[in-house]
JSON list of C-alpha atoms in Angstrom, two decimals:
[
{"chain": "A", "resi": 1272, "resn": "PRO", "atom": "CA", "xyz": [-9.94, -15.48, 12.97]},
{"chain": "A", "resi": 1273, "resn": "THR", "atom": "CA", "xyz": [-13.63, -15.83, 13.82]},
{"chain": "A", "resi": 1274, "resn": "GLY", "atom": "CA", "xyz": [-13.78, -19.07, 11.87]},
{"chain": "A", "resi": 1275, "resn": "GLY", "atom": "CA", "xyz": [-11.37, -21.43, 10.19]},
{"chain": "A", "resi": 1276, "resn": "ARG", "atom": "CA", "xyz": [-7.62, -20.90, 10.50]},
{"chain": "A", "resi": 1277, "resn": "ILE", "atom": "CA", "xyz": [-5.06, -18.44, 9.28]},
{"chain": "A", "resi": 1278, "resn": "LEU", "atom": "CA", "xyz": [-1.66, -20.00, 8.74]},
{"chain": "A", "resi": 1279, "resn": "PHE", "atom": "CA", "xyz": [1.50, -17.92, 8.70]},
{"chain": "A", "resi": 1280, "resn": "GLY", "atom": "CA", "xyz": [4.46, -19.96, 7.48]},
{"chain": "A", "resi": 1281, "resn": "GLY", "atom": "CA", "xyz": [2.43, -23.08, 8.20]},
{"chain": "A", "resi": 1282, "resn": "VAL", "atom": "CA", "xyz": [1.73, -22.04, 11.83]},
{"chain": "A", "resi": 1283, "resn": "ASP", "atom": "CA", "xyz": [-1.75, -21.11, 13.07]},
{"chain": "A", "resi": 1284, "resn": "VAL", "atom": "CA", "xyz": [-1.62, -17.44, 14.05]},
{"chain": "A", "resi": 1285, "resn": "ARG", "atom": "CA", "xyz": [-3.38, -18.27, 17.32]},
{"chain": "A", "resi": 1286, "resn": "ASP", "atom": "CA", "xyz": [-0.28, -20.28, 18.28]},
{"chain": "A", "resi": 1287, "resn": "MET", "atom": "CA", "xyz": [2.12, -17.42, 17.52]},
{"chain": "A", "resi": 1288, "resn": "ASP", "atom": "CA", "xyz": [3.42, -14.71, 19.81]},
{"chain": "A", "resi": 1289, "resn": "VAL", "atom": "CA", "xyz": [1.41, -11.60, 18.86]},
{"chain": "A", "resi": 1290, "resn": "SER", "atom": "CA", "xyz": [4.48, -9.33, 18.92]},
{"chain": "A", "resi": 1291, "resn": "ASP", "atom": "CA", "xyz": [6.36, -11.70, 16.61]},
{"chain": "A", "resi": 1292, "resn": "LEU", "atom": "CA", "xyz": [3.41, -11.91, 14.23]},
{"chain": "A", "resi": 1293, "resn": "ARG", "atom": "CA", "xyz": [3.01, -8.12, 14.11]},
{"chain": "A", "resi": 1294, "resn": "SER", "atom": "CA", "xyz": [6.73, -7.61, 13.51]},
{"chain": "A", "resi": 1295, "resn": "ARG", "atom": "CA", "xyz": [6.46, -9.73, 10.37]},
{"chain": "A", "resi": 1296, "resn": "ILE", "atom": "CA", "xyz": [3.70, -7.62, 8.82]},
{"chain": "A", "resi": 1297, "resn": "ALA", "atom": "CA", "xyz": [4.12, -4.12, 7.34]},
{"chain": "A", "resi": 1298, "resn": "TYR", "atom": "CA", "xyz": [0.94, -2.08, 7.00]},
{"chain": "A", "resi": 1299, "resn": "ALA", "atom": "CA", "xyz": [0.03, 1.09, 5.12]},
{"chain": "A", "resi": 1300, "resn": "SER", "atom": "CA", "xyz": [-3.40, 2.57, 5.74]},
{"chain": "A", "resi": 1301, "resn": "GLN", "atom": "CA", "xyz": [-5.48, 4.95, 3.67]},
{"chain": "A", "resi": 1302, "resn": "ARG", "atom": "CA", "xyz": [-5.39, 7.46, 6.53]},
{"chain": "A", "resi": 1303, "resn": "THR", "atom": "CA", "xyz": [-1.77, 8.29, 7.17]},
{"chain": "A", "resi": 1304, "resn": "MET", "atom": "CA", "xyz": [-0.62, 9.11, 10.65]},
{"chain": "A", "resi": 1305, "resn": "VAL", "atom": "CA", "xyz": [1.87, 11.98, 10.47]},
{"chain": "A", "resi": 1306, "resn": "LEU", "atom": "CA", "xyz": [3.84, 12.95, 13.56]},
{"chain": "A", "resi": 1307, "resn": "GLU", "atom": "CA", "xyz": [4.95, 16.50, 14.27]},
{"chain": "A", "resi": 1308, "resn": "ASP", "atom": "CA", "xyz": [8.56, 15.43, 13.71]},
{"chain": "A", "resi": 1309, "resn": "THR", "atom": "CA", "xyz": [11.06, 15.19, 10.86]},
{"chain": "A", "resi": 1310, "resn": "VAL", "atom": "CA", "xyz": [10.26, 13.43, 7.62]},
{"chain": "A", "resi": 1311, "resn": "TYR", "atom": "CA", "xyz": [12.96, 10.91, 8.52]},
{"chain": "A", "resi": 1312, "resn": "ALA", "atom": "CA", "xyz": [11.37, 10.20, 11.92]},
{"chain": "A", "resi": 1313, "resn": "ASN", "atom": "CA", "xyz": [7.99, 9.79, 10.21]},
{"chain": "A", "resi": 1314, "resn": "ILE", "atom": "CA", "xyz": [9.45, 7.19, 7.87]},
{"chain": "A", "resi": 1315, "resn": "ALA", "atom": "CA", "xyz": [11.60, 5.34, 10.42]},
{"chain": "A", "resi": 1316, "resn": "MET", "atom": "CA", "xyz": [8.90, 5.39, 13.15]},
{"chain": "A", "resi": 1317, "resn": "GLY", "atom": "CA", "xyz": [11.37, 4.19, 15.77]},
{"chain": "A", "resi": 1318, "resn": "SER", "atom": "CA", "xyz": [12.88, 1.39, 13.70]},
{"chain": "A", "resi": 1319, "resn": "ASP", "atom": "CA", "xyz": [16.48, 1.04, 12.55]},
{"chain": "A", "resi": 1320, "resn": "VAL", "atom": "CA", "xyz": [15.85, 2.42, 9.04]},
{"chain": "A", "resi": 1321, "resn": "SER", "atom": "CA", "xyz": [18.97, 4.20, 7.77]},
{"chain": "A", "resi": 1322, "resn": "ARG", "atom": "CA", "xyz": [18.78, 7.60, 6.12]},
{"chain": "A", "resi": 1323, "resn": "GLU", "atom": "CA", "xyz": [19.86, 5.97, 2.86]},
{"chain": "A", "resi": 1324, "resn": "GLU", "atom": "CA", "xyz": [17.00, 3.44, 3.10]},
{"chain": "A", "resi": 1325, "resn": "ALA", "atom": "CA", "xyz": [14.56, 6.27, 3.84]},
{"chain": "A", "resi": 1326, "resn": "GLU", "atom": "CA", "xyz": [15.81, 8.23, 0.82]},
{"chain": "A", "resi": 1327, "resn": "GLU", "atom": "CA", "xyz": [15.49, 5.16, -1.42]},
{"chain": "A", "resi": 1328, "resn": "ALA", "atom": "CA", "xyz": [11.95, 4.53, -0.16]},
{"chain": "A", "resi": 1329, "resn": "CYS", "atom": "CA", "xyz": [11.10, 8.17, -0.91]},
{"chain": "A", "resi": 1330, "resn": "ARG", "atom": "CA", "xyz": [12.46, 7.74, -4.43]},
{"chain": "A", "resi": 1331, "resn": "LEU", "atom": "CA", "xyz": [10.45, 4.55, -5.02]},
{"chain": "A", "resi": 1332, "resn": "THR", "atom": "CA", "xyz": [7.22, 6.12, -3.75]},
{"chain": "A", "resi": 1333, "resn": "MET", "atom": "CA", "xyz": [7.91, 9.43, -5.50]},
{"chain": "A", "resi": 1334, "resn": "PHE", "atom": "CA", "xyz": [7.87, 11.25, -2.16]},
{"chain": "A", "resi": 1335, "resn": "SER", "atom": "CA", "xyz": [11.33, 12.46, -3.20]},
{"chain": "A", "resi": 1336, "resn": "GLU", "atom": "CA", "xyz": [9.54, 15.02, -5.41]},
{"chain": "A", "resi": 1337, "resn": "VAL", "atom": "CA", "xyz": [8.07, 16.48, -2.22]},
{"chain": "A", "resi": 1338, "resn": "LEU", "atom": "CA", "xyz": [11.39, 16.29, -0.35]},
{"chain": "A", "resi": 1339, "resn": "GLU", "atom": "CA", "xyz": [13.10, 18.34, -3.05]},
{"chain": "A", "resi": 1340, "resn": "ARG", "atom": "CA", "xyz": [10.78, 21.25, -2.25]},
{"chain": "A", "resi": 1341, "resn": "MET", "atom": "CA", "xyz": [11.20, 20.96, 1.52]},
{"chain": "A", "resi": 1342, "resn": "PRO", "atom": "CA", "xyz": [13.75, 23.30, 3.10]},
{"chain": "A", "resi": 1343, "resn": "ASP", "atom": "CA", "xyz": [15.64, 20.63, 5.06]},
{"chain": "A", "resi": 1344, "resn": "GLY", "atom": "CA", "xyz": [14.86, 17.46, 3.10]},
{"chain": "A", "resi": 1345, "resn": "LEU", "atom": "CA", "xyz": [14.58, 14.47, 5.45]},
{"chain": "A", "resi": 1346, "resn": "ASP", "atom": "CA", "xyz": [15.19, 16.83, 8.38]},
{"chain": "A", "resi": 1347, "resn": "THR", "atom": "CA", "xyz": [12.16, 19.01, 7.59]},
{"chain": "A", "resi": 1348, "resn": "VAL", "atom": "CA", "xyz": [9.66, 18.95, 10.44]},
{"chain": "A", "resi": 1349, "resn": "MET", "atom": "CA", "xyz": [6.21, 17.87, 9.35]},
{"chain": "A", "resi": 1350, "resn": "ALA", "atom": "CA", "xyz": [3.21, 19.90, 10.52]},
{"chain": "A", "resi": 1351, "resn": "ARG", "atom": "CA", "xyz": [0.79, 18.28, 12.93]},
{"chain": "A", "resi": 1352, "resn": "GLY", "atom": "CA", "xyz": [-1.33, 15.76, 11.01]},
{"chain": "A", "resi": 1353, "resn": "GLY", "atom": "CA", "xyz": [0.70, 16.43, 7.86]},
{"chain": "A", "resi": 1354, "resn": "MET", "atom": "CA", "xyz": [-1.02, 19.76, 7.20]},
{"chain": "A", "resi": 1355, "resn": "ASN", "atom": "CA", "xyz": [1.97, 20.88, 5.09]},
{"chain": "A", "resi": 1356, "resn": "VAL", "atom": "CA", "xyz": [1.43, 18.14, 2.47]},
{"chain": "A", "resi": 1357, "resn": "SER", "atom": "CA", "xyz": [-1.51, 16.96, 0.34]},
{"chain": "A", "resi": 1358, "resn": "GLY", "atom": "CA", "xyz": [-3.47, 13.74, 0.83]},
{"chain": "A", "resi": 1359, "resn": "GLY", "atom": "CA", "xyz": [-1.60, 12.02, -1.98]},
{"chain": "A", "resi": 1360, "resn": "GLN", "atom": "CA", "xyz": [1.74, 13.15, -0.56]},
{"chain": "A", "resi": 1361, "resn": "LYS", "atom": "CA", "xyz": [0.76, 11.77, 2.87]},
{"chain": "A", "resi": 1362, "resn": "GLN", "atom": "CA", "xyz": [-0.10, 8.46, 1.21]},
{"chain": "A", "resi": 1363, "resn": "ARG", "atom": "CA", "xyz": [3.30, 8.38, -0.50]},
{"chain": "A", "resi": 1364, "resn": "LEU", "atom": "CA", "xyz": [4.94, 9.06, 2.89]},
{"chain": "A", "resi": 1365, "resn": "SER", "atom": "CA", "xyz": [2.99, 6.12, 4.34]},
{"chain": "A", "resi": 1366, "resn": "LEU", "atom": "CA", "xyz": [4.07, 3.92, 1.43]},
{"chain": "A", "resi": 1367, "resn": "ALA", "atom": "CA", "xyz": [7.72, 4.92, 1.99]},
{"chain": "A", "resi": 1368, "resn": "ARG", "atom": "CA", "xyz": [7.37, 4.07, 5.69]},
{"chain": "A", "resi": 1369, "resn": "THR", "atom": "CA", "xyz": [5.91, 0.67, 4.84]},
{"chain": "A", "resi": 1370, "resn": "ILE", "atom": "CA", "xyz": [8.39, -0.46, 2.20]},
{"chain": "A", "resi": 1371, "resn": "CYS", "atom": "CA", "xyz": [11.29, 0.39, 4.53]},
{"chain": "A", "resi": 1372, "resn": "ARG", "atom": "CA", "xyz": [10.18, -2.45, 6.77]},
{"chain": "A", "resi": 1373, "resn": "ASP", "atom": "CA", "xyz": [11.72, -5.89, 6.44]},
{"chain": "A", "resi": 1374, "resn": "ALA", "atom": "CA", "xyz": [8.54, -7.95, 6.62]},
{"chain": "A", "resi": 1375, "resn": "ASP", "atom": "CA", "xyz": [7.12, -11.19, 5.28]},
{"chain": "A", "resi": 1376, "resn": "VAL", "atom": "CA", "xyz": [3.71, -9.71, 4.46]},
{"chain": "A", "resi": 1377, "resn": "TYR", "atom": "CA", "xyz": [2.89, -6.20, 3.24]},
{"chain": "A", "resi": 1378, "resn": "VAL", "atom": "CA", "xyz": [-0.68, -4.90, 3.52]},
{"chain": "A", "resi": 1379, "resn": "PHE", "atom": "CA", "xyz": [-1.66, -1.80, 1.53]},
{"chain": "A", "resi": 1380, "resn": "ASP", "atom": "CA", "xyz": [-5.12, -0.74, 2.70]},
{"chain": "A", "resi": 1381, "resn": "ASP", "atom": "CA", "xyz": [-6.57, 1.52, -0.01]},
{"chain": "A", "resi": 1382, "resn": "CYS", "atom": "CA", "xyz": [-3.48, 3.73, 0.26]},
{"chain": "A", "resi": 1383, "resn": "PHE", "atom": "CA", "xyz": [-3.25, 4.62, -3.43]},
{"chain": "A", "resi": 1384, "resn": "SER", "atom": "CA", "xyz": [-6.67, 6.30, -3.52]},
{"chain": "A", "resi": 1385, "resn": "ALA", "atom": "CA", "xyz": [-5.36, 9.90, -3.44]},
{"chain": "A", "resi": 1386, "resn": "LEU", "atom": "CA", "xyz": [-2.69, 9.37, -6.11]},
{"chain": "A", "resi": 1387, "resn": "ASP", "atom": "CA", "xyz": [-3.22, 10.47, -9.70]},
{"chain": "A", "resi": 1388, "resn": "ALA", "atom": "CA", "xyz": [-3.20, 7.64, -12.27]},
{"chain": "A", "resi": 1389, "resn": "LYS", "atom": "CA", "xyz": [0.33, 8.26, -13.58]},
{"chain": "A", "resi": 1390, "resn": "THR", "atom": "CA", "xyz": [1.90, 8.50, -10.11]},
{"chain": "A", "resi": 1391, "resn": "GLU", "atom": "CA", "xyz": [-0.03, 5.47, -8.91]},
{"chain": "A", "resi": 1392, "resn": "ARG", "atom": "CA", "xyz": [1.15, 3.36, -11.84]},
{"chain": "A", "resi": 1393, "resn": "THR", "atom": "CA", "xyz": [4.81, 4.32, -11.31]},
{"chain": "A", "resi": 1394, "resn": "VAL", "atom": "CA", "xyz": [4.70, 3.83, -7.54]},
{"chain": "A", "resi": 1395, "resn": "ARG", "atom": "CA", "xyz": [2.92, 0.46, -7.82]},
{"chain": "A", "resi": 1396, "resn": "GLU", "atom": "CA", "xyz": [5.52, -0.77, -10.32]},
{"chain": "A", "resi": 1397, "resn": "ASN", "atom": "CA", "xyz": [8.38, 0.41, -8.08]},
{"chain": "A", "resi": 1398, "resn": "ILE", "atom": "CA", "xyz": [6.82, -1.31, -5.07]},
{"chain": "A", "resi": 1399, "resn": "ARG", "atom": "CA", "xyz": [6.19, -4.50, -7.07]},
{"chain": "A", "resi": 1400, "resn": "ARG", "atom": "CA", "xyz": [9.88, -4.68, -8.00]},
{"chain": "A", "resi": 1401, "resn": "ARG", "atom": "CA", "xyz": [11.02, -3.79, -4.47]},
{"chain": "A", "resi": 1402, "resn": "LEU", "atom": "CA", "xyz": [8.81, -6.43, -2.82]},
{"chain": "A", "resi": 1403, "resn": "GLU", "atom": "CA", "xyz": [9.27, -9.20, -5.37]},
{"chain": "A", "resi": 1404, "resn": "GLY", "atom": "CA", "xyz": [8.98, -12.58, -3.65]},
{"chain": "A", "resi": 1405, "resn": "LYS", "atom": "CA", "xyz": [7.04, -11.13, -0.70]},
{"chain": "A", "resi": 1406, "resn": "THR", "atom": "CA", "xyz": [3.36, -11.59, 0.07]},
{"chain": "A", "resi": 1407, "resn": "VAL", "atom": "CA", "xyz": [1.51, -8.39, -0.82]},
{"chain": "A", "resi": 1408, "resn": "ILE", "atom": "CA", "xyz": [-2.14, -7.78, 0.00]},
{"chain": "A", "resi": 1409, "resn": "MET", "atom": "CA", "xyz": [-3.79, -4.73, -1.55]},
{"chain": "A", "resi": 1410, "resn": "VAL", "atom": "CA", "xyz": [-7.19, -3.54, -0.46]},
{"chain": "A", "resi": 1411, "resn": "ALA", "atom": "CA", "xyz": [-8.59, -1.23, -3.10]},
{"chain": "A", "resi": 1412, "resn": "GLN", "atom": "CA", "xyz": [-11.73, 0.20, -4.58]},
{"chain": "A", "resi": 1413, "resn": "LYS", "atom": "CA", "xyz": [-9.99, 1.20, -7.82]},
{"chain": "A", "resi": 1414, "resn": "ILE", "atom": "CA", "xyz": [-9.52, -1.65, -10.28]},
{"chain": "A", "resi": 1415, "resn": "SER", "atom": "CA", "xyz": [-6.44, 0.09, -11.68]},
{"chain": "A", "resi": 1416, "resn": "THR", "atom": "CA", "xyz": [-4.73, -0.56, -8.34]},
{"chain": "A", "resi": 1417, "resn": "ILE", "atom": "CA", "xyz": [-5.28, -4.34, -8.33]},
{"chain": "A", "resi": 1418, "resn": "ARG", "atom": "CA", "xyz": [-5.77, -5.34, -11.96]},
{"chain": "A", "resi": 1419, "resn": "ASP", "atom": "CA", "xyz": [-2.28, -6.92, -12.22]},
{"chain": "A", "resi": 1420, "resn": "ALA", "atom": "CA", "xyz": [-2.61, -8.93, -9.00]},
{"chain": "A", "resi": 1421, "resn": "ASP", "atom": "CA", "xyz": [-2.09, -12.69, -9.07]},
{"chain": "A", "resi": 1422, "resn": "SER", "atom": "CA", "xyz": [-5.48, -13.10, -7.44]},
{"chain": "A", "resi": 1423, "resn": "ILE", "atom": "CA", "xyz": [-8.30, -10.62, -6.82]},
{"chain": "A", "resi": 1424, "resn": "VAL", "atom": "CA", "xyz": [-10.98, -11.26, -4.22]},
{"chain": "A", "resi": 1425, "resn": "VAL", "atom": "CA", "xyz": [-14.25, -9.44, -4.92]},
{"chain": "A", "resi": 1426, "resn": "MET", "atom": "CA", "xyz": [-16.30, -8.66, -1.83]},
{"chain": "A", "resi": 1427, "resn": "ASP", "atom": "CA", "xyz": [-19.81, -7.36, -1.48]},
{"chain": "A", "resi": 1428, "resn": "LYS", "atom": "CA", "xyz": [-21.34, -6.43, 1.87]},
{"chain": "A", "resi": 1429, "resn": "GLY", "atom": "CA", "xyz": [-18.48, -8.12, 3.73]},
{"chain": "A", "resi": 1430, "resn": "ARG", "atom": "CA", "xyz": [-18.74, -11.42, 1.87]},
{"chain": "A", "resi": 1431, "resn": "VAL", "atom": "CA", "xyz": [-16.47, -12.95, -0.75]},
{"chain": "A", "resi": 1432, "resn": "VAL", "atom": "CA", "xyz": [-18.35, -13.01, -4.05]},
{"chain": "A", "resi": 1433, "resn": "GLN", "atom": "CA", "xyz": [-15.68, -14.31, -6.41]},
{"chain": "A", "resi": 1434, "resn": "GLN", "atom": "CA", "xyz": [-11.93, -14.72, -6.81]},
{"chain": "A", "resi": 1435, "resn": "GLY", "atom": "CA", "xyz": [-9.71, -14.76, -9.88]},
{"chain": "A", "resi": 1436, "resn": "THR", "atom": "CA", "xyz": [-7.52, -12.71, -12.17]},
{"chain": "A", "resi": 1437, "resn": "HIS", "atom": "CA", "xyz": [-8.69, -9.46, -13.75]},
{"chain": "A", "resi": 1438, "resn": "GLU", "atom": "CA", "xyz": [-9.50, -11.22, -17.02]},
{"chain": "A", "resi": 1439, "resn": "GLU", "atom": "CA", "xyz": [-11.32, -14.09, -15.30]},
{"chain": "A", "resi": 1440, "resn": "LEU", "atom": "CA", "xyz": [-13.41, -11.72, -13.21]},
{"chain": "A", "resi": 1441, "resn": "LEU", "atom": "CA", "xyz": [-14.35, -9.64, -16.25]},
{"chain": "A", "resi": 1442, "resn": "GLU", "atom": "CA", "xyz": [-15.79, -12.84, -17.76]},
{"chain": "A", "resi": 1443, "resn": "THR", "atom": "CA", "xyz": [-17.41, -14.37, -14.68]},
{"chain": "A", "resi": 1444, "resn": "CYS", "atom": "CA", "xyz": [-18.26, -11.72, -12.07]},
{"chain": "A", "resi": 1445, "resn": "GLU", "atom": "CA", "xyz": [-21.11, -9.28, -12.70]},
{"chain": "A", "resi": 1446, "resn": "ILE", "atom": "CA", "xyz": [-20.17, -7.00, -9.78]},
{"chain": "A", "resi": 1447, "resn": "TYR", "atom": "CA", "xyz": [-16.57, -6.74, -11.00]},
{"chain": "A", "resi": 1448, "resn": "ARG", "atom": "CA", "xyz": [-17.73, -5.98, -14.56]},
{"chain": "A", "resi": 1449, "resn": "GLU", "atom": "CA", "xyz": [-20.03, -3.23, -13.26]},
{"chain": "A", "resi": 1450, "resn": "ILE", "atom": "CA", "xyz": [-17.24, -1.64, -11.21]},
{"chain": "A", "resi": 1451, "resn": "HIS", "atom": "CA", "xyz": [-14.85, -1.90, -14.16]},
{"chain": "A", "resi": 1452, "resn": "ALA", "atom": "CA", "xyz": [-17.35, -0.32, -16.55]},
{"chain": "A", "resi": 1453, "resn": "THR", "atom": "CA", "xyz": [-18.02, 2.56, -14.15]},
{"chain": "A", "resi": 1454, "resn": "GLN", "atom": "CA", "xyz": [-14.33, 3.21, -13.50]},
{"chain": "A", "resi": 1455, "resn": "SER", "atom": "CA", "xyz": [-13.33, 2.87, -17.15]},
{"chain": "A", "resi": 1456, "resn": "TYR", "atom": "CA", "xyz": [-16.02, 5.39, -18.11]},
{"chain": "A", "resi": 1457, "resn": "ALA", "atom": "CA", "xyz": [-14.82, 7.76, -15.36]},
{"chain": "A", "resi": 1458, "resn": "GLY", "atom": "CA", "xyz": [-11.23, 7.48, -16.59]},
{"chain": "A", "resi": 1459, "resn": "GLY", "atom": "CA", "xyz": [-10.01, 5.39, -13.66]},
{"chain": "A", "resi": 1460, "resn": "GLY", "atom": "CA", "xyz": [-9.89, 2.05, -15.46]},
{"chain": "A", "resi": 1461, "resn": "GLU", "atom": "CA", "xyz": [-7.32, 1.31, -18.11]}
]
């Protein structure tokens, strides 16, 4: 932190071993790294994820729909950079990789942006159930992605503008209302 403190389980992160801290956080980014290796290796990423856990994560993130069309399922070799799948499919692969981790905190960094509305809704609900009781942080530009969050932090130019639930922010935050109106008009809202 550049100011203040960040506590993790009541301990200041500056007092924690960095490796231990990182091992307790699972992260999915908008830009998915895809190795020229099997689907299974891309999900496990060197961890002790079983094939059954990988298959379940694929089911929850709807990547299983992609696997069904792949010649060797989990053993299919991915093209360099994931050139043999779409952007949304890469994001679902990243989500599968992330929810396989046993972590205390899960960070989803705008990694639903390439999913269509129906797929996004289903995957978010599956992830919500899977990670119940865990701390989940979602960074998103689409209100549909975060509207059911316990708390939404609205930022503008790197600064926190307001915090609250979807309903509270619709009443009290002009920036949030503007974003909501634009996205609802464009079909991305409700």
